[in-house]
mmCIF file of C-alpha atoms in Angstrom:
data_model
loop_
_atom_site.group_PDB
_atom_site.id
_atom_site.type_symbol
_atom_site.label_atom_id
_atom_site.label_comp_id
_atom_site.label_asym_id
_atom_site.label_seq_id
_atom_site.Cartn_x
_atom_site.Cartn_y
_atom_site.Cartn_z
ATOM 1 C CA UNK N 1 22.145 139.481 90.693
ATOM 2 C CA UNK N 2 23.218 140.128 94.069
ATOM 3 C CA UNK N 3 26.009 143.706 94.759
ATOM 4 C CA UNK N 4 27.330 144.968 97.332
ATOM 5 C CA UNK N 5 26.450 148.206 98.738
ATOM 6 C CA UNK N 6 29.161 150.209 101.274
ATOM 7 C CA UNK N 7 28.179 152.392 104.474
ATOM 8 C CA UNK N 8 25.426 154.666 104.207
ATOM 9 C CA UNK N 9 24.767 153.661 100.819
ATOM 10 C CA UNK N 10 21.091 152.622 99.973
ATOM 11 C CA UNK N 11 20.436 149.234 98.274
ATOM 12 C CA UNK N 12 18.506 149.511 95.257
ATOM 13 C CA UNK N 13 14.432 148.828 95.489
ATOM 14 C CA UNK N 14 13.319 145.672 94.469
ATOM 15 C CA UNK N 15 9.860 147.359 93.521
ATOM 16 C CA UNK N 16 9.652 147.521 90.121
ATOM 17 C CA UNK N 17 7.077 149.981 89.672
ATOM 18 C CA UNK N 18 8.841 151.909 92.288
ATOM 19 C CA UNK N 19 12.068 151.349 89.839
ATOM 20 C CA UNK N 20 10.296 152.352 86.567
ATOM 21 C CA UNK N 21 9.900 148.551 85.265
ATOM 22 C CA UNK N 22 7.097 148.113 82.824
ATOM 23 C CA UNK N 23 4.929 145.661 84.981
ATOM 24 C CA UNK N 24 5.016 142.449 82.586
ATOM 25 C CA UNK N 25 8.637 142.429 83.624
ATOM 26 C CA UNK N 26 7.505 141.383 87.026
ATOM 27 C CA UNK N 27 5.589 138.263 86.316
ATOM 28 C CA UNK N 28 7.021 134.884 86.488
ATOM 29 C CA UNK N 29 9.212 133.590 83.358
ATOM 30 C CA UNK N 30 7.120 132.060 80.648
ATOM 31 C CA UNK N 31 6.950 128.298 80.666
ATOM 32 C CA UNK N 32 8.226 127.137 77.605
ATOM 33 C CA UNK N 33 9.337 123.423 78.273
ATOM 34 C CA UNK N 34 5.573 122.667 77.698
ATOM 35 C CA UNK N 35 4.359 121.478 73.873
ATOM 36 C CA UNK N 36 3.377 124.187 72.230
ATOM 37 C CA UNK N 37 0.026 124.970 70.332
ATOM 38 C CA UNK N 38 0.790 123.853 66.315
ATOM 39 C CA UNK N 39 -3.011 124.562 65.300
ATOM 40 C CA UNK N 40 -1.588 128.108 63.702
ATOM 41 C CA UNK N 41 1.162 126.285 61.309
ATOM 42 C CA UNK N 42 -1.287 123.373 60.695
ATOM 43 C CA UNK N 43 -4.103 125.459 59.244
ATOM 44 C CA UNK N 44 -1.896 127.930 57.548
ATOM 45 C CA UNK N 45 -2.694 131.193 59.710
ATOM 46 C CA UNK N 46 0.902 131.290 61.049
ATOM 47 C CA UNK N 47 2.831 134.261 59.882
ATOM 48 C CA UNK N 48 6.617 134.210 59.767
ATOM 49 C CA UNK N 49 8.304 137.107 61.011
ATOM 50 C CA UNK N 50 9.144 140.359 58.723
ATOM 51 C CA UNK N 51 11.932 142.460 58.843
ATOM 52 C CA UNK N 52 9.794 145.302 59.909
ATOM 53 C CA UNK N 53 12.899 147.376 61.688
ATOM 54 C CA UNK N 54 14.552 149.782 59.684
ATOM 55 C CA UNK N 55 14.296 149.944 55.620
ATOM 56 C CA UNK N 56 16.453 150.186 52.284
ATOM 57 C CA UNK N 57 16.035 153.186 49.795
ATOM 58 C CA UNK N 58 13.022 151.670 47.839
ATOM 59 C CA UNK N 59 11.366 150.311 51.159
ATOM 60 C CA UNK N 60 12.260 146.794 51.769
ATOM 61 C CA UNK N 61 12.914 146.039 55.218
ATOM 62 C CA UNK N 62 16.227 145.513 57.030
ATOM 63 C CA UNK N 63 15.945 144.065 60.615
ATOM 64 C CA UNK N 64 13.438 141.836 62.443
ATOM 65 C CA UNK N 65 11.882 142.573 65.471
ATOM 66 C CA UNK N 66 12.144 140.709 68.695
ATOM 67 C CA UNK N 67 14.889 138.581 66.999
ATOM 68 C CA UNK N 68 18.852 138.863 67.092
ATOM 69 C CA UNK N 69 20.158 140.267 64.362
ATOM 70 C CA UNK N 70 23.868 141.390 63.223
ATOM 71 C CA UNK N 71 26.426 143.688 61.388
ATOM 72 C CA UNK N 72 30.201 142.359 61.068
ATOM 73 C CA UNK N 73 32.998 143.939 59.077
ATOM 74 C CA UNK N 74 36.389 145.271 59.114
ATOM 75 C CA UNK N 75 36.964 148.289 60.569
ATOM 76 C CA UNK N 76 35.691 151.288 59.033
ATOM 77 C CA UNK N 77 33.230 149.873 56.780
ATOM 78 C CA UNK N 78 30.510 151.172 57.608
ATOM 79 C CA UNK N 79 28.465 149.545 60.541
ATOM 80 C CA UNK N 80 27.884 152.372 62.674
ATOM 81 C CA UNK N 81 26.536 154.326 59.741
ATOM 82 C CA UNK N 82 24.594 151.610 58.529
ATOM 83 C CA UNK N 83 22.686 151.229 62.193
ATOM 84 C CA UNK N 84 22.661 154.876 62.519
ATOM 85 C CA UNK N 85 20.549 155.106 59.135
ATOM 86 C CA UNK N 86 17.884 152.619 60.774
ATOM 87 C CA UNK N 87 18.012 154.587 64.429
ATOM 88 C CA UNK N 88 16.765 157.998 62.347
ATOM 89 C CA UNK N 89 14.429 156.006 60.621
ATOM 90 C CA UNK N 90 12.684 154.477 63.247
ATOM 91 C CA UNK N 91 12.822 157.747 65.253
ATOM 92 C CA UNK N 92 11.734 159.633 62.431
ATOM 93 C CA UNK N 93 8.639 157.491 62.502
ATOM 94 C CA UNK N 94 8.306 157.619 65.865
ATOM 95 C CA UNK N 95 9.843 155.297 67.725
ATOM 96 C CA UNK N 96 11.991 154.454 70.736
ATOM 97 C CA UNK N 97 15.966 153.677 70.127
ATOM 98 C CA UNK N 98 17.939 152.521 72.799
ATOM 99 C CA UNK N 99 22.296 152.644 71.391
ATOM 100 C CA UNK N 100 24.126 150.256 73.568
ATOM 101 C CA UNK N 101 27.188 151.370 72.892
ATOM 102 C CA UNK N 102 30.478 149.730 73.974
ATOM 103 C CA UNK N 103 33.260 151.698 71.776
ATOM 104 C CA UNK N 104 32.687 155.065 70.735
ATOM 105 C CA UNK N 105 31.100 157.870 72.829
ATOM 106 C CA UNK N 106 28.193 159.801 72.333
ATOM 107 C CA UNK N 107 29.745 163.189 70.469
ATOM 108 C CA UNK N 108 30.650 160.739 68.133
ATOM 109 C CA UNK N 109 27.460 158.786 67.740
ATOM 110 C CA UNK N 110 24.947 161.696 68.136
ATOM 111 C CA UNK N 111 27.237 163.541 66.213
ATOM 112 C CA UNK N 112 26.832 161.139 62.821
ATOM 113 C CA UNK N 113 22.928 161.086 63.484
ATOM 114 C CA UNK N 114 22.657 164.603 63.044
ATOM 115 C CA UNK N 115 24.718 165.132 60.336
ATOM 116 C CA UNK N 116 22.256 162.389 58.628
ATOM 117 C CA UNK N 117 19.642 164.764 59.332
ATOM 118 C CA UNK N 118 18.597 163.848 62.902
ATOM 119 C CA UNK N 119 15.830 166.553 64.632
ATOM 120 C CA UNK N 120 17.503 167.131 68.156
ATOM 121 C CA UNK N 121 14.224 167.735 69.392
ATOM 122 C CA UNK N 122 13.444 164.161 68.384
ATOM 123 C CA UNK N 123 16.915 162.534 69.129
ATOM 124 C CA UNK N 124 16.223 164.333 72.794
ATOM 125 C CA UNK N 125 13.266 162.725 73.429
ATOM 126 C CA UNK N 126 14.115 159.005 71.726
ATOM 127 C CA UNK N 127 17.227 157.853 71.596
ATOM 128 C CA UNK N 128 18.196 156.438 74.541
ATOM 129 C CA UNK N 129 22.335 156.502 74.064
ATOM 130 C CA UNK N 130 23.888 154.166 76.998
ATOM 131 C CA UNK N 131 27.738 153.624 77.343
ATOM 132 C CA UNK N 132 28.256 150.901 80.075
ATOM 133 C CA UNK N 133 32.086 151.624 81.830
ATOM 134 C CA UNK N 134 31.239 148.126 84.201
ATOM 135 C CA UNK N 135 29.125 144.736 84.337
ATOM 136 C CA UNK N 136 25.821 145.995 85.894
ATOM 137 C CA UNK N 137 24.878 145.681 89.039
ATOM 138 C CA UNK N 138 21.639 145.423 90.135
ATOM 139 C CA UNK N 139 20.693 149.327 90.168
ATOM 140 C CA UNK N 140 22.446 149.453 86.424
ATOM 141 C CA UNK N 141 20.196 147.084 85.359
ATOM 142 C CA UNK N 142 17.157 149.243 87.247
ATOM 143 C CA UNK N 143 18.433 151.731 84.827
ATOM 144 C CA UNK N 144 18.335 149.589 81.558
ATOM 145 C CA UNK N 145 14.930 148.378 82.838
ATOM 146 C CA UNK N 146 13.287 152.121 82.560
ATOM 147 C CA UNK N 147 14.703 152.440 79.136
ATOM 148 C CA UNK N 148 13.067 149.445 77.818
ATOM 149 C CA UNK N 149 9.862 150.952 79.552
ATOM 150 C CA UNK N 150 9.645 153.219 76.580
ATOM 151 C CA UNK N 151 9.797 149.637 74.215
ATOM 152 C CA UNK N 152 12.299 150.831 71.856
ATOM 153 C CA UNK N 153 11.507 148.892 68.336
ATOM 154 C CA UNK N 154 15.595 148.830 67.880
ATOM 155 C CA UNK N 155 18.347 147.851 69.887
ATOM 156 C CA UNK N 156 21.478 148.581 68.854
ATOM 157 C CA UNK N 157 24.973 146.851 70.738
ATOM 158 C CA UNK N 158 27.838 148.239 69.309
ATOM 159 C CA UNK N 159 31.538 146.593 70.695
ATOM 160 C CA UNK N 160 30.526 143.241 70.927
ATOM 161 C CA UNK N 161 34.275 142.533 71.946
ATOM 162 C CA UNK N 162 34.127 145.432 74.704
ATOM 163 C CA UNK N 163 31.243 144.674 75.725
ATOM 164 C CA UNK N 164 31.919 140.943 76.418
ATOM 165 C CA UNK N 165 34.757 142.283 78.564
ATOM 166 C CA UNK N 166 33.404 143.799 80.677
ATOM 167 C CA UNK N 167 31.408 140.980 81.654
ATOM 168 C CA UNK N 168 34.975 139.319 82.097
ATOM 169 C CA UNK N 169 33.917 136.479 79.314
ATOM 170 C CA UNK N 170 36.260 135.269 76.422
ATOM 171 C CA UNK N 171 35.035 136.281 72.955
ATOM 172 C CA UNK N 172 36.594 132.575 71.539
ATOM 173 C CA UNK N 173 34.544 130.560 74.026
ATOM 174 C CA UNK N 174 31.601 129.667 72.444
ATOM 175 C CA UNK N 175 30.146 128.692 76.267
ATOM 176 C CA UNK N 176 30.917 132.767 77.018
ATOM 177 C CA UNK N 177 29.092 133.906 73.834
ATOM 178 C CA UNK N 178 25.793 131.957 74.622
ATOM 179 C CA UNK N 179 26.353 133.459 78.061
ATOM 180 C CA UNK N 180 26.457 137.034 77.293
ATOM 181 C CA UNK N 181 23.276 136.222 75.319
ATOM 182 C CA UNK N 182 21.681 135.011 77.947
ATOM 183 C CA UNK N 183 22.642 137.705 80.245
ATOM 184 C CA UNK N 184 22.254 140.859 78.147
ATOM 185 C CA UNK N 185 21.010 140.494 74.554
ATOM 186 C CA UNK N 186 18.333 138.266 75.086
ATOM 187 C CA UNK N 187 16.707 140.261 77.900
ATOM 188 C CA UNK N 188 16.702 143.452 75.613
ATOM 189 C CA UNK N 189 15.040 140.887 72.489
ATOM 190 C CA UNK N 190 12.536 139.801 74.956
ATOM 191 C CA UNK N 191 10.936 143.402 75.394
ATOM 192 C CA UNK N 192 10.655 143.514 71.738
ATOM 193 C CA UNK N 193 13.297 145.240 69.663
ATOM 194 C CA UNK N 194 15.647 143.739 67.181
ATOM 195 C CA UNK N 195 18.364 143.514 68.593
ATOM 196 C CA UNK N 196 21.764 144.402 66.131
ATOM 197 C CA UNK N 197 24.811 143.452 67.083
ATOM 198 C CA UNK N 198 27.563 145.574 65.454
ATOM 199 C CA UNK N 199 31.103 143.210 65.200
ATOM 200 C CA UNK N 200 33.987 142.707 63.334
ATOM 201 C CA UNK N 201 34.921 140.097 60.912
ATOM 202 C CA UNK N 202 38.485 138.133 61.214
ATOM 203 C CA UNK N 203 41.436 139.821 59.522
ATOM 204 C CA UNK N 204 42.107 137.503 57.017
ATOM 205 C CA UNK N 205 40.180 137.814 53.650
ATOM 206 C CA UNK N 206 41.045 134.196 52.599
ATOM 207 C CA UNK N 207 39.133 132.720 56.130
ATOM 208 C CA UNK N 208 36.445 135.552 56.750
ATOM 209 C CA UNK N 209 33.609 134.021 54.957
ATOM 210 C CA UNK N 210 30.333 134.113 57.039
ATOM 211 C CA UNK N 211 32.156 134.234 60.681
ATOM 212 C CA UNK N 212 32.879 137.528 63.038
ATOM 213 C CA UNK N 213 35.563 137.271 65.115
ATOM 214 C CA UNK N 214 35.282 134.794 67.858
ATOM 215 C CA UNK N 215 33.246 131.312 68.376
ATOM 216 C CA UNK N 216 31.059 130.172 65.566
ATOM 217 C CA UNK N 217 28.018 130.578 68.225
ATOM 218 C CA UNK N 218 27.699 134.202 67.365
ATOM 219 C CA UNK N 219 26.852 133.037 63.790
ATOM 220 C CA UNK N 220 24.727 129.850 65.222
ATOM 221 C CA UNK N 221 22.964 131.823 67.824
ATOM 222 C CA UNK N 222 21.655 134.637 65.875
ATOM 223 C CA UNK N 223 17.704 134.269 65.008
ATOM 224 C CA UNK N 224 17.379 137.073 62.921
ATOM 225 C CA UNK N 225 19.522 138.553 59.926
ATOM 226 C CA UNK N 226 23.350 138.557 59.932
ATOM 227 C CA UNK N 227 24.872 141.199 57.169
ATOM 228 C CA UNK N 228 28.747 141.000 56.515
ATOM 229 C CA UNK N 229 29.955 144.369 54.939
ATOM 230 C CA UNK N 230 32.953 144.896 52.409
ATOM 231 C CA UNK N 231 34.324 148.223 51.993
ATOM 232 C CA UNK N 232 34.627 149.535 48.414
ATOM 233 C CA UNK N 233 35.606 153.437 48.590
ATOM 234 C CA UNK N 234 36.969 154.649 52.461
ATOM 235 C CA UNK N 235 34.589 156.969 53.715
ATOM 236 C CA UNK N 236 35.636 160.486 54.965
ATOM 237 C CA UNK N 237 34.789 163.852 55.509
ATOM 238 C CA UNK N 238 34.911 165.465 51.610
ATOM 239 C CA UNK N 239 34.318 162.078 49.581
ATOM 240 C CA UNK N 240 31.837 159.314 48.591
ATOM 241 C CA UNK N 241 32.371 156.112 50.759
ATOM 242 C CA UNK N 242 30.534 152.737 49.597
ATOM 243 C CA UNK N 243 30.627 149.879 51.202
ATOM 244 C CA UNK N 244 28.872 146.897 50.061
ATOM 245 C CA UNK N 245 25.906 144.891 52.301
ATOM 246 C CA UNK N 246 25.732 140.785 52.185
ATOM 247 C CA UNK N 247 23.192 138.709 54.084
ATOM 248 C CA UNK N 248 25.408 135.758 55.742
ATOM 249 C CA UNK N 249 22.482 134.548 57.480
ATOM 250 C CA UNK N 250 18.282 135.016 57.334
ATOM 251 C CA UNK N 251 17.441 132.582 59.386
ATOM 252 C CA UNK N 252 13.340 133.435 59.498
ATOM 253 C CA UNK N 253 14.117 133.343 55.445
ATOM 254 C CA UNK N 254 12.398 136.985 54.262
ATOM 255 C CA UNK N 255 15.123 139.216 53.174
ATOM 256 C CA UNK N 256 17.062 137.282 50.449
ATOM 257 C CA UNK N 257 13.914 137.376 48.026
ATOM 258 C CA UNK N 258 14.879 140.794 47.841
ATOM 259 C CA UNK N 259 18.418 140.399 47.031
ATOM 260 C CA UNK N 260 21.131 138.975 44.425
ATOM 261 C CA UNK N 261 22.698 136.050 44.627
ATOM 262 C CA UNK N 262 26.598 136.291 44.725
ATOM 263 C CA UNK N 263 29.958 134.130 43.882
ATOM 264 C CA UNK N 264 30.792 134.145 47.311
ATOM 265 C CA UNK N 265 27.658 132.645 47.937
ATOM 266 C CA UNK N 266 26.191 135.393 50.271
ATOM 267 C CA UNK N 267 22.827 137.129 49.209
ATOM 268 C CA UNK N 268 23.906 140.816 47.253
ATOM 269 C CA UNK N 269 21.681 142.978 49.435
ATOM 270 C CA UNK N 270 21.947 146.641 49.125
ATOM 271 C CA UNK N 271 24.896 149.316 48.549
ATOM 272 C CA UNK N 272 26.117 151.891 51.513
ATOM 273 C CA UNK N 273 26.634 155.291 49.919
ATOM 274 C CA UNK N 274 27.734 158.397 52.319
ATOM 275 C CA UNK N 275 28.170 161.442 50.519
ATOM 276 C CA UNK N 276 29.727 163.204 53.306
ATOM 277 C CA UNK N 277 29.935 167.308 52.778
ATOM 278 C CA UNK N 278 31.271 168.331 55.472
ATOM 279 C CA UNK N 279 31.817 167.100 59.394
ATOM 280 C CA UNK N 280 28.687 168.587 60.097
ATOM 281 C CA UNK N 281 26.241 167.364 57.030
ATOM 282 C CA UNK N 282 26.232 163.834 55.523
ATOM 283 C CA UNK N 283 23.896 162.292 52.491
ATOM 284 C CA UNK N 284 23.452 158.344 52.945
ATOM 285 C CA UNK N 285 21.770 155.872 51.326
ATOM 286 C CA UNK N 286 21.421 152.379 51.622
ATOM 287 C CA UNK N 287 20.870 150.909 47.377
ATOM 288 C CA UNK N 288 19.262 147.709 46.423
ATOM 289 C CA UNK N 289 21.130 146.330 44.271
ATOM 290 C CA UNK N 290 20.502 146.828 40.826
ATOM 291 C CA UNK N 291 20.318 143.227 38.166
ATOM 292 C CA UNK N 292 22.991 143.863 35.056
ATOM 293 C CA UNK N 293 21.815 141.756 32.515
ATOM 294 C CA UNK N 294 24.599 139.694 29.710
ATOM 295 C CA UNK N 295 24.632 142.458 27.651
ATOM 296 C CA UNK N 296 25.474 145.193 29.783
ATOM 297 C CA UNK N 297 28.121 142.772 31.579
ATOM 298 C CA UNK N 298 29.895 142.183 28.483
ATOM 299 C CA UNK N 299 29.707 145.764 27.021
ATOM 300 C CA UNK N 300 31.634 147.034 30.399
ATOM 301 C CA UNK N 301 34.171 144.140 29.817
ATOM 302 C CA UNK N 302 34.572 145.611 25.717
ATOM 303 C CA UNK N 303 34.900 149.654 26.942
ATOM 304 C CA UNK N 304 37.682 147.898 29.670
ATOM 305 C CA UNK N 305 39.551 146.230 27.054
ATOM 306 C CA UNK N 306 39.394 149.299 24.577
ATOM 307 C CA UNK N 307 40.312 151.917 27.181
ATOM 308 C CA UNK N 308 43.085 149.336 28.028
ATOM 309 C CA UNK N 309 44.102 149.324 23.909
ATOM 310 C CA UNK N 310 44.077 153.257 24.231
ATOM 311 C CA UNK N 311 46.461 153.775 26.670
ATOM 312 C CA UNK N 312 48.893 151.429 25.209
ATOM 313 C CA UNK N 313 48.659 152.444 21.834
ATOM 314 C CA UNK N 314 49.542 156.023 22.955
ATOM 315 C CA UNK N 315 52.436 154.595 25.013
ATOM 316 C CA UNK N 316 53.567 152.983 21.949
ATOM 317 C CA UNK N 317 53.552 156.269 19.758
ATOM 318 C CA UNK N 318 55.106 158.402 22.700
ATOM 319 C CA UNK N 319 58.680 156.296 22.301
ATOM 320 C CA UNK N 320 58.076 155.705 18.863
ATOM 321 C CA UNK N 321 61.029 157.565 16.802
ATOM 322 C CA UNK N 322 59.479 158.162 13.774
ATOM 323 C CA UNK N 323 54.987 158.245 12.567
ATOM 324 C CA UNK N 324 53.928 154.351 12.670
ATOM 325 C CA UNK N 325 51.914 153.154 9.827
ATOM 326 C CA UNK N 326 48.676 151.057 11.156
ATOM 327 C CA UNK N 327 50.583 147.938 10.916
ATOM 328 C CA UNK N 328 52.909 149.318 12.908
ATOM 329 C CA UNK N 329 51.281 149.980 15.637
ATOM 330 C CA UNK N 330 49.600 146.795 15.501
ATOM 331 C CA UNK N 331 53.071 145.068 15.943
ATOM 332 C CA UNK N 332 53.531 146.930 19.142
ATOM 333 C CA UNK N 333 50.387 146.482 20.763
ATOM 334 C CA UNK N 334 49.045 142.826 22.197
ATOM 335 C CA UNK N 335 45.152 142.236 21.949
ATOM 336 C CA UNK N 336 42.365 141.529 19.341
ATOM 337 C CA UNK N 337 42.984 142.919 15.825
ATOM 338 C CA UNK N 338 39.552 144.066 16.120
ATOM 339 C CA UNK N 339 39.897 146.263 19.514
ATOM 340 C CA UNK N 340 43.323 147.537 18.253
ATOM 341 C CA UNK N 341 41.703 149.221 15.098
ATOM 342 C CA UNK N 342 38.556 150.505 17.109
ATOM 343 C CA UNK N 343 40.981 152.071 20.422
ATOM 344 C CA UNK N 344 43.190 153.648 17.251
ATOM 345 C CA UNK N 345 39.875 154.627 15.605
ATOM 346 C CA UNK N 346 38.682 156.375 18.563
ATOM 347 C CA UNK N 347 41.877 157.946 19.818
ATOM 348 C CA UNK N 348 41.332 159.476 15.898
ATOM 349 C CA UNK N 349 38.290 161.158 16.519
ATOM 350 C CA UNK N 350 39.331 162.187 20.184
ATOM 351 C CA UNK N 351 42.005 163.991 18.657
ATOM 352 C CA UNK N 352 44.569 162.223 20.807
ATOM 353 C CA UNK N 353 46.515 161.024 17.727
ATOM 354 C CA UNK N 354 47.376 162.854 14.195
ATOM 355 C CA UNK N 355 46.946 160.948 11.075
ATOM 356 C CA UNK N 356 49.267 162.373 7.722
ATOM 357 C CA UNK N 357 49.073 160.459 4.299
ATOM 358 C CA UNK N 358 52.781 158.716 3.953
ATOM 359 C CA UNK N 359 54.266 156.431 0.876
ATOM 360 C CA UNK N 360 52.770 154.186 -1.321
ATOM 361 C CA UNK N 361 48.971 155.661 0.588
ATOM 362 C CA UNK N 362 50.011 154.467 3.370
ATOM 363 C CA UNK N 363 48.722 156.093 6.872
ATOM 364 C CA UNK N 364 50.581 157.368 9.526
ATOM 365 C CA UNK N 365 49.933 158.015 13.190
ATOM 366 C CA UNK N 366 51.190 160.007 15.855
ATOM 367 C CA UNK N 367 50.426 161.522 19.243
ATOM 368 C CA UNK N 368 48.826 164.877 18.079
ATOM 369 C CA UNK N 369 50.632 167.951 18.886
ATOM 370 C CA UNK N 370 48.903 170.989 20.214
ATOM 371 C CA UNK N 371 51.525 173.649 19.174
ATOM 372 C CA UNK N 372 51.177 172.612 15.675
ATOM 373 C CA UNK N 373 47.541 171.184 15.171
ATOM 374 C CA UNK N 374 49.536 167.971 13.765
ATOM 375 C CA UNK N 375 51.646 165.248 14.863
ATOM 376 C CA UNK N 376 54.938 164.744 14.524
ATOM 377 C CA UNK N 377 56.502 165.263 11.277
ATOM 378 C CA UNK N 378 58.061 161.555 10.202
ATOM 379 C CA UNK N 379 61.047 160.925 9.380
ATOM 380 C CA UNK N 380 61.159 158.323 7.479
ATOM 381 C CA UNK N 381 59.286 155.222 6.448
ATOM 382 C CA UNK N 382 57.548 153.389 9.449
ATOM 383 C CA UNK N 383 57.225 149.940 8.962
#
């Protein structure tokens, strides 16, 4: 990439170990229009590749290494703190991080990573937080180089829109998406990181399915993972956010093993949970998600229905002008006979409604006063 450089300013070096630039950087590109050795998938010694980057609560992995992988969703779903999880964990083990990051600043970003519990001693030292304001020249690209020196293990772009922007490409063209691949992600997935792309998802629920916004080559050019996130509970300073994770795409095939299959046809993967305390202190976990067998399944759909039966049997007694016999409140409530007596039953023992003895034996219900330890006095027959 050639730049122009004013009066009395210097042009960059072109030596790269002058410039920082590990020194395989330097040697020719590989030649890959050759035929390549299959001896390794023949025999069965070739290995596919595992999502080694970045892990779920009970260990499985998340993101695969030297590959392009992605995060799309609406906004405030979840994405940064979902890559922000994987950046402490790889730093926490060690690692290089480099945080592309095209949207937010880095108060905000370092910010969230120490509230997850971040070391700044160890976010000091590796994370590498970058936020590009112009397409790079040749020096900014000097200056990406000596981060990769370090070989982060994760990559993470975040403002895929931004970012192709500034590179003055169209995020519809499918011809500018391969080319901002070419130029930028697929240098930083060359040194060997997994590269995540954090995106957004199109606005309308009814044709989201698989697709971030823009060309489908964003979904046809990853080689890695591609997870689509749905928000369940807003997240916040003070309250529980969840947002649920989806595999759209797994194209070396590793990760769905570990998941759940779904109606909408997209892999169940794990949960997001941030229990966030305070601005300052945040608890997050990513779930795997957990198999509910039949009986469970239909035991939540019988406590729905009865908690349902509850609250309109004591809607019924609230207008009701006079006790209502169990027939009575039968009449005025739809549903199974069955779940009517068992929501009446329990509202009984809750102590929700009263029960007196009225004519011919008959029982008679109403909503339980606290002032007199009874319900309503009737008066006169209920039907």
């Amino acid at each position: 990439m050639n730049a122009y450089f004013g009066p009395g300013e210097e042009e960059p070096p072109h030596d790269w170990e002058e410039a920082g630039i590990p020194a395989q950087q330097t040697e020719p590109a590989p030649r890959t229009w050759g035929a390549q050795d299959l001896r390794s998938v023949l025999d069965g010694t070739y290995k596919p590749p595992q999502p080694s980057v970045g892990r779920r609560d009970d260990g499985a992995g998340l993101f695969y290494p030297g590959r392009m992988n992605s995060i799309a969703s609406e906004s405030e779903a979840g994405k940064t703190w979902f890559a922000l999880i994987a950046c402490l964990q790889e730093i926490n083990d060690g690692n290089h991080v480099l945080y592309l990051d095209f949207e937010d600043d880095a108060g905000g970003v370092v910010g969230r990573l120490l509230a997850l519990g971040a070391n700044p001693g160890d976010v000091l030292e590796r994370f590498h937080y970058v936020r590009p304001e112009n397409k790079p020249s040749d020096v900014d690209l000097i200056d990406l180089g000596a981060v990769l020196h370090y070989s982060p293990t994760l990559a993470i772009v975040d403002g895929v829109t931004e970012g192709m922007s500034l590179y003055g490409l169209e995020i519809k063209d499918n011809t500018d998406i391969a080319s901002f691949g070419r130029q930028l992600l697929r240098p930083i997935m060359n040194s060997g990181a997994a590269v995540v792309t954090l995106d957004h998802v199109v606005k309308s629920s009814e044709n989201r399915g698989r697709y971030s916004i823009g060309g489908v080559h964003k979904l046809n050019g990853l080689n890695g993972v591609m997870y689509v996130m749905e928000n369940r509970r807003p997240f916040g300073v003070g309250v529980t956010g969840k947002s649920t994770i989806r595999i759209a795409k797994d194209r070396p095939a590793q990760l769905r093993k570990n998941g759940l299959p779904h109606s909408s046809g997209m892999h169940w993967y794990a949960d997001l949970v941030i229990k966030s305390e305070t601005a300052e202190f945040a608890e997050a976990h990513l779930y795997a998600p957990v198999q509910r067998d039949e009986e469970e399944r239909q035991d939540d759909e019988e406590q729905k229905r009865i908690a349902k039966m509850k609250r309109e049997i004591l809607a019924a007694l609230g207008v009701a002008r006079a006790p209502l016999s169990t027939k009575g409140v039968e009449d005025r409530v739809s549903g199974r006979a069955s779940d009517k007596r068992r929501a009446l039953a329990s509202l009984v023992d809750e102590g929700r409604v009263a029960v007196t003895s009225g004519p011919r034996g008959a029982l008679l219900h109403s909503l339980f006063n606290p002032s007199t330890g009874a319900g309503n006095p009737p008066e006169s027959d209920a039907a």
